[in-house]
mmCIF file with all atom_site columns, C-alpha atoms in Angstrom:
data_model
loop_
_atom_site.group_PDB
_atom_site.id
_atom_site.type_symbol
_atom_site.label_atom_id
_atom_site.label_alt_id
_atom_site.label_comp_id
_atom_site.label_asym_id
_atom_site.label_entity_id
_atom_site.label_seq_id
_atom_site.pdbx_PDB_ins_code
_atom_site.Cartn_x
_atom_site.Cartn_y
_atom_site.Cartn_z
_atom_site.occupancy
_atom_site.B_iso_or_equiv
_atom_site.pdbx_formal_charge
_atom_site.auth_seq_id
_atom_site.auth_comp_id
_atom_site.auth_asym_id
_atom_site.auth_atom_id
_atom_site.pdbx_PDB_model_num
ATOM 1   C CA . GLN A 1 1   ? -143.086 -35.089 94.881  1.00 0.00 ? 1   GLN A CA 1
ATOM 2   C CA . VAL A 1 2   ? -139.511 -34.273 94.110  1.00 0.00 ? 2   VAL A CA 1
ATOM 3   C CA . GLN A 1 3   ? -138.820 -30.846 95.483  1.00 0.00 ? 3   GLN A CA 1
ATOM 4   C CA . LEU A 1 4   ? -135.012 -30.891 95.398  1.00 0.00 ? 4   LEU A CA 1
ATOM 5   C CA . VAL A 1 5   ? -132.947 -31.575 92.287  1.00 0.00 ? 5   VAL A CA 1
ATOM 6   C CA . GLU A 1 6   ? -129.225 -31.795 92.968  1.00 0.00 ? 6   GLU A CA 1
ATOM 7   C CA . SER A 1 7   ? -126.424 -31.691 90.431  1.00 0.00 ? 7   SER A CA 1
ATOM 8   C CA . GLY A 1 8   ? -122.673 -31.422 90.415  1.00 0.00 ? 8   GLY A CA 1
ATOM 9   C CA . GLY A 1 9   ? -120.169 -33.433 92.256  1.00 0.00 ? 9   GLY A CA 1
ATOM 10  C CA . GLY A 1 10  ? -117.504 -35.687 90.853  1.00 0.00 ? 10  GLY A CA 1
ATOM 11  C CA . LEU A 1 11  ? -113.864 -36.557 91.279  1.00 0.00 ? 11  LEU A CA 1
ATOM 12  C CA . VAL A 1 12  ? -111.304 -33.867 91.906  1.00 0.00 ? 12  VAL A CA 1
ATOM 13  C CA . GLN A 1 13  ? -107.745 -33.662 93.032  1.00 0.00 ? 13  GLN A CA 1
ATOM 14  C CA . THR A 1 14  ? -106.692 -32.231 96.322  1.00 0.00 ? 14  THR A CA 1
ATOM 15  C CA . GLY A 1 15  ? -106.740 -28.461 96.048  1.00 0.00 ? 15  GLY A CA 1
ATOM 16  C CA . GLY A 1 16  ? -109.307 -28.433 93.290  1.00 0.00 ? 16  GLY A CA 1
ATOM 17  C CA . SER A 1 17  ? -112.743 -26.976 93.064  1.00 0.00 ? 17  SER A CA 1
ATOM 18  C CA . LEU A 1 18  ? -116.316 -28.109 92.412  1.00 0.00 ? 18  LEU A CA 1
ATOM 19  C CA . ARG A 1 19  ? -119.669 -26.386 92.403  1.00 0.00 ? 19  ARG A CA 1
ATOM 20  C CA . LEU A 1 20  ? -122.820 -28.112 93.530  1.00 0.00 ? 20  LEU A CA 1
ATOM 21  C CA . SER A 1 21  ? -126.270 -26.934 92.521  1.00 0.00 ? 21  SER A CA 1
ATOM 22  C CA . CYS A 1 22  ? -129.685 -27.618 93.977  1.00 0.00 ? 22  CYS A CA 1
ATOM 23  C CA . ALA A 1 23  ? -132.892 -26.523 92.271  1.00 0.00 ? 23  ALA A CA 1
ATOM 24  C CA . VAL A 1 24  ? -135.669 -26.098 94.831  1.00 0.00 ? 24  VAL A CA 1
ATOM 25  C CA . SER A 1 25  ? -139.416 -25.792 94.397  1.00 0.00 ? 25  SER A CA 1
ATOM 26  C CA . GLY A 1 26  ? -140.226 -22.102 94.560  1.00 0.00 ? 26  GLY A CA 1
ATOM 27  C CA . ASN A 1 27  ? -142.697 -22.351 97.398  1.00 0.00 ? 27  ASN A CA 1
ATOM 28  C CA . ILE A 1 28  ? -139.972 -23.873 99.524  1.00 0.00 ? 28  ILE A CA 1
ATOM 29  C CA . PHE A 1 29  ? -137.034 -21.829 98.339  1.00 0.00 ? 29  PHE A CA 1
ATOM 30  C CA . SER A 1 30  ? -138.595 -18.424 98.791  1.00 0.00 ? 30  SER A CA 1
ATOM 31  C CA . VAL A 1 31  ? -139.340 -18.733 102.489 1.00 0.00 ? 31  VAL A CA 1
ATOM 32  C CA . ASN A 1 32  ? -136.809 -21.144 103.908 1.00 0.00 ? 32  ASN A CA 1
ATOM 33  C CA . VAL A 1 33  ? -133.245 -21.170 105.109 1.00 0.00 ? 33  VAL A CA 1
ATOM 34  C CA . MET A 1 34  ? -131.442 -23.609 102.832 1.00 0.00 ? 34  MET A CA 1
ATOM 35  C CA . GLY A 1 35  ? -128.547 -25.841 103.835 1.00 0.00 ? 35  GLY A CA 1
ATOM 36  C CA . TRP A 1 36  ? -125.867 -28.074 102.414 1.00 0.00 ? 36  TRP A CA 1
ATOM 37  C CA . TYR A 1 37  ? -125.104 -31.258 104.273 1.00 0.00 ? 37  TYR A CA 1
ATOM 38  C CA . ARG A 1 38  ? -122.629 -34.065 103.798 1.00 0.00 ? 38  ARG A CA 1
ATOM 39  C CA . GLN A 1 39  ? -122.250 -37.616 104.963 1.00 0.00 ? 39  GLN A CA 1
ATOM 40  C CA . ALA A 1 40  ? -119.061 -39.594 104.840 1.00 0.00 ? 40  ALA A CA 1
ATOM 41  C CA . PRO A 1 41  ? -119.118 -43.402 105.037 1.00 0.00 ? 41  PRO A CA 1
ATOM 42  C CA . GLY A 1 42  ? -119.770 -44.588 108.564 1.00 0.00 ? 42  GLY A CA 1
ATOM 43  C CA . LYS A 1 43  ? -120.462 -41.089 109.834 1.00 0.00 ? 43  LYS A CA 1
ATOM 44  C CA . GLN A 1 44  ? -123.507 -39.016 110.616 1.00 0.00 ? 44  GLN A CA 1
ATOM 45  C CA . ARG A 1 45  ? -124.832 -36.467 108.236 1.00 0.00 ? 45  ARG A CA 1
ATOM 46  C CA . GLU A 1 46  ? -123.477 -33.013 109.103 1.00 0.00 ? 46  GLU A CA 1
ATOM 47  C CA . LEU A 1 47  ? -124.461 -29.533 108.243 1.00 0.00 ? 47  LEU A CA 1
ATOM 48  C CA . VAL A 1 48  ? -121.812 -27.820 106.095 1.00 0.00 ? 48  VAL A CA 1
ATOM 49  C CA . ALA A 1 49  ? -123.400 -24.453 105.466 1.00 0.00 ? 49  ALA A CA 1
ATOM 50  C CA . ARG A 1 50  ? -126.729 -22.683 105.503 1.00 0.00 ? 50  ARG A CA 1
ATOM 51  C CA . ILE A 1 51  ? -128.016 -19.505 103.920 1.00 0.00 ? 51  ILE A CA 1
ATOM 52  C CA . PHE A 1 52  ? -130.863 -17.336 104.976 1.00 0.00 ? 52  PHE A CA 1
ATOM 53  C CA . VAL A 1 53  ? -133.393 -15.871 102.591 1.00 0.00 ? 53  VAL A CA 1
ATOM 54  C CA . GLY A 1 54  ? -131.640 -12.501 102.752 1.00 0.00 ? 54  GLY A CA 1
ATOM 55  C CA . GLY A 1 55  ? -128.284 -14.023 101.932 1.00 0.00 ? 55  GLY A CA 1
ATOM 56  C CA . LEU A 1 56  ? -126.592 -14.347 105.318 1.00 0.00 ? 56  LEU A CA 1
ATOM 57  C CA . ALA A 1 57  ? -124.465 -17.482 105.350 1.00 0.00 ? 57  ALA A CA 1
ATOM 58  C CA . ILE A 1 58  ? -123.085 -19.569 108.227 1.00 0.00 ? 58  ILE A CA 1
ATOM 59  C CA . TYR A 1 59  ? -120.444 -22.286 107.776 1.00 0.00 ? 59  TYR A CA 1
ATOM 60  C CA . SER A 1 60  ? -119.096 -25.141 109.783 1.00 0.00 ? 60  SER A CA 1
ATOM 61  C CA . ASP A 1 61  ? -115.585 -24.627 111.032 1.00 0.00 ? 61  ASP A CA 1
ATOM 62  C CA . SER A 1 62  ? -114.248 -27.413 108.824 1.00 0.00 ? 62  SER A CA 1
ATOM 63  C CA . VAL A 1 63  ? -115.166 -25.606 105.588 1.00 0.00 ? 63  VAL A CA 1
ATOM 64  C CA . LYS A 1 64  ? -115.067 -21.939 106.621 1.00 0.00 ? 64  LYS A CA 1
ATOM 65  C CA . GLY A 1 65  ? -112.894 -19.944 104.252 1.00 0.00 ? 65  GLY A CA 1
ATOM 66  C CA . ARG A 1 66  ? -112.955 -22.623 101.573 1.00 0.00 ? 66  ARG A CA 1
ATOM 67  C CA . PHE A 1 67  ? -116.624 -23.120 100.716 1.00 0.00 ? 67  PHE A CA 1
ATOM 68  C CA . THR A 1 68  ? -119.186 -20.518 99.718  1.00 0.00 ? 68  THR A CA 1
ATOM 69  C CA . ILE A 1 69  ? -122.950 -21.036 99.796  1.00 0.00 ? 69  ILE A CA 1
ATOM 70  C CA . SER A 1 70  ? -125.100 -18.792 97.646  1.00 0.00 ? 70  SER A CA 1
ATOM 71  C CA . ARG A 1 71  ? -128.582 -18.586 96.294  1.00 0.00 ? 71  ARG A CA 1
ATOM 72  C CA . ASP A 1 72  ? -130.052 -17.355 93.028  1.00 0.00 ? 72  ASP A CA 1
ATOM 73  C CA . ASN A 1 73  ? -133.584 -16.212 93.673  1.00 0.00 ? 73  ASN A CA 1
ATOM 74  C CA . ALA A 1 74  ? -134.417 -15.933 89.962  1.00 0.00 ? 74  ALA A CA 1
ATOM 75  C CA . LYS A 1 75  ? -133.562 -19.609 89.456  1.00 0.00 ? 75  LYS A CA 1
ATOM 76  C CA . ASN A 1 76  ? -134.708 -20.924 92.854  1.00 0.00 ? 76  ASN A CA 1
ATOM 77  C CA . THR A 1 77  ? -131.329 -22.552 93.150  1.00 0.00 ? 77  THR A CA 1
ATOM 78  C CA . VAL A 1 78  ? -128.817 -22.825 95.975  1.00 0.00 ? 78  VAL A CA 1
ATOM 79  C CA . TYR A 1 79  ? -125.128 -23.419 95.256  1.00 0.00 ? 79  TYR A CA 1
ATOM 80  C CA . LEU A 1 80  ? -122.130 -24.629 97.098  1.00 0.00 ? 80  LEU A CA 1
ATOM 81  C CA . GLN A 1 81  ? -118.803 -23.511 95.671  1.00 0.00 ? 81  GLN A CA 1
ATOM 82  C CA . MET A 1 82  ? -116.047 -25.709 97.061  1.00 0.00 ? 82  MET A CA 1
ATOM 83  C CA . ASN A 1 83  ? -112.481 -24.580 96.737  1.00 0.00 ? 83  ASN A CA 1
ATOM 84  C CA . SER A 1 84  ? -109.219 -25.874 98.106  1.00 0.00 ? 84  SER A CA 1
ATOM 85  C CA . LEU A 1 85  ? -110.734 -29.308 98.483  1.00 0.00 ? 85  LEU A CA 1
ATOM 86  C CA . LYS A 1 86  ? -109.209 -31.775 100.864 1.00 0.00 ? 86  LYS A CA 1
ATOM 87  C CA . HIS A 1 87  ? -109.404 -35.542 101.062 1.00 0.00 ? 87  HIS A CA 1
ATOM 88  C CA . GLU A 1 88  ? -111.511 -35.274 104.204 1.00 0.00 ? 88  GLU A CA 1
ATOM 89  C CA . ASP A 1 89  ? -114.164 -33.427 102.164 1.00 0.00 ? 89  ASP A CA 1
ATOM 90  C CA . THR A 1 90  ? -114.979 -36.672 100.466 1.00 0.00 ? 90  THR A CA 1
ATOM 91  C CA . ALA A 1 91  ? -118.650 -37.388 101.125 1.00 0.00 ? 91  ALA A CA 1
ATOM 92  C CA . VAL A 1 92  ? -122.123 -37.446 99.638  1.00 0.00 ? 92  VAL A CA 1
ATOM 93  C CA . TYR A 1 93  ? -123.450 -33.903 99.654  1.00 0.00 ? 93  TYR A CA 1
ATOM 94  C CA . TYR A 1 94  ? -127.113 -33.121 100.067 1.00 0.00 ? 94  TYR A CA 1
ATOM 95  C CA . CYS A 1 95  ? -129.267 -29.977 100.083 1.00 0.00 ? 95  CYS A CA 1
ATOM 96  C CA . ASN A 1 96  ? -132.394 -29.431 102.030 1.00 0.00 ? 96  ASN A CA 1
ATOM 97  C CA . LYS A 1 97  ? -134.248 -26.827 103.912 1.00 0.00 ? 97  LYS A CA 1
ATOM 98  C CA . PHE A 1 98  ? -132.688 -26.150 107.296 1.00 0.00 ? 98  PHE A CA 1
ATOM 99  C CA . ALA A 1 99  ? -135.767 -26.052 109.434 1.00 0.00 ? 99  ALA A CA 1
ATOM 100 C CA . TYR A 1 100 ? -137.201 -29.250 110.774 1.00 0.00 ? 100 TYR A CA 1
ATOM 101 C CA . PRO A 1 101 ? -138.615 -31.399 109.315 1.00 0.00 ? 101 PRO A CA 1
ATOM 102 C CA . PRO A 1 102 ? -136.418 -31.758 106.268 1.00 0.00 ? 102 PRO A CA 1
ATOM 103 C CA . LEU A 1 103 ? -137.849 -32.487 102.889 1.00 0.00 ? 103 LEU A CA 1
ATOM 104 C CA . PRO A 1 104 ? -137.332 -36.080 101.634 1.00 0.00 ? 104 PRO A CA 1
ATOM 105 C CA . TRP A 1 105 ? -133.634 -36.475 101.044 1.00 0.00 ? 105 TRP A CA 1
ATOM 106 C CA . GLY A 1 106 ? -132.464 -36.782 97.476  1.00 0.00 ? 106 GLY A CA 1
ATOM 107 C CA . GLN A 1 107 ? -129.694 -39.103 96.231  1.00 0.00 ? 107 GLN A CA 1
ATOM 108 C CA . GLY A 1 108 ? -127.104 -36.478 96.895  1.00 0.00 ? 108 GLY A CA 1
ATOM 109 C CA . ASN A 1 109 ? -123.911 -35.643 95.023  1.00 0.00 ? 109 ASN A CA 1
ATOM 110 C CA . GLN A 1 110 ? -120.860 -37.754 95.450  1.00 0.00 ? 110 GLN A CA 1
ATOM 111 C CA . VAL A 1 111 ? -117.747 -35.661 95.929  1.00 0.00 ? 111 VAL A CA 1
ATOM 112 C CA . THR A 1 112 ? -114.489 -37.540 95.910  1.00 0.00 ? 112 THR A CA 1
ATOM 113 C CA . VAL A 1 113 ? -111.218 -35.782 96.555  1.00 0.00 ? 113 VAL A CA 1
ATOM 114 C CA . SER A 1 114 ? -108.167 -37.843 95.660  1.00 0.00 ? 114 SER A CA 1
ATOM 115 C CA . SER A 1 115 ? -105.055 -38.100 97.785  1.00 0.00 ? 115 SER A CA 1
#
């Protein structure tokens, strides 16, 4: 069963912004810490940010101050607002629950930052 539906992503210039969305099955969303991950070519998937049910967010050092993770409980959706994008942010971005084991990974969102 598909429990994660990701959208957003695209091509943006250095310094630009994008917002990623991930609609999550309610039974998962309501009780789980949710995370955004990314994987660049030839590299391991890394955790970018996670958000607790109550809204507390934790970020990796590489995106802190530029990205904002949020959740809309009415829509069972987690977002990643990405500002001041850099070329090194180029990757495929995924959402999933933070706790192990993850749900089956979706196709992800390709984010390409030019320059």
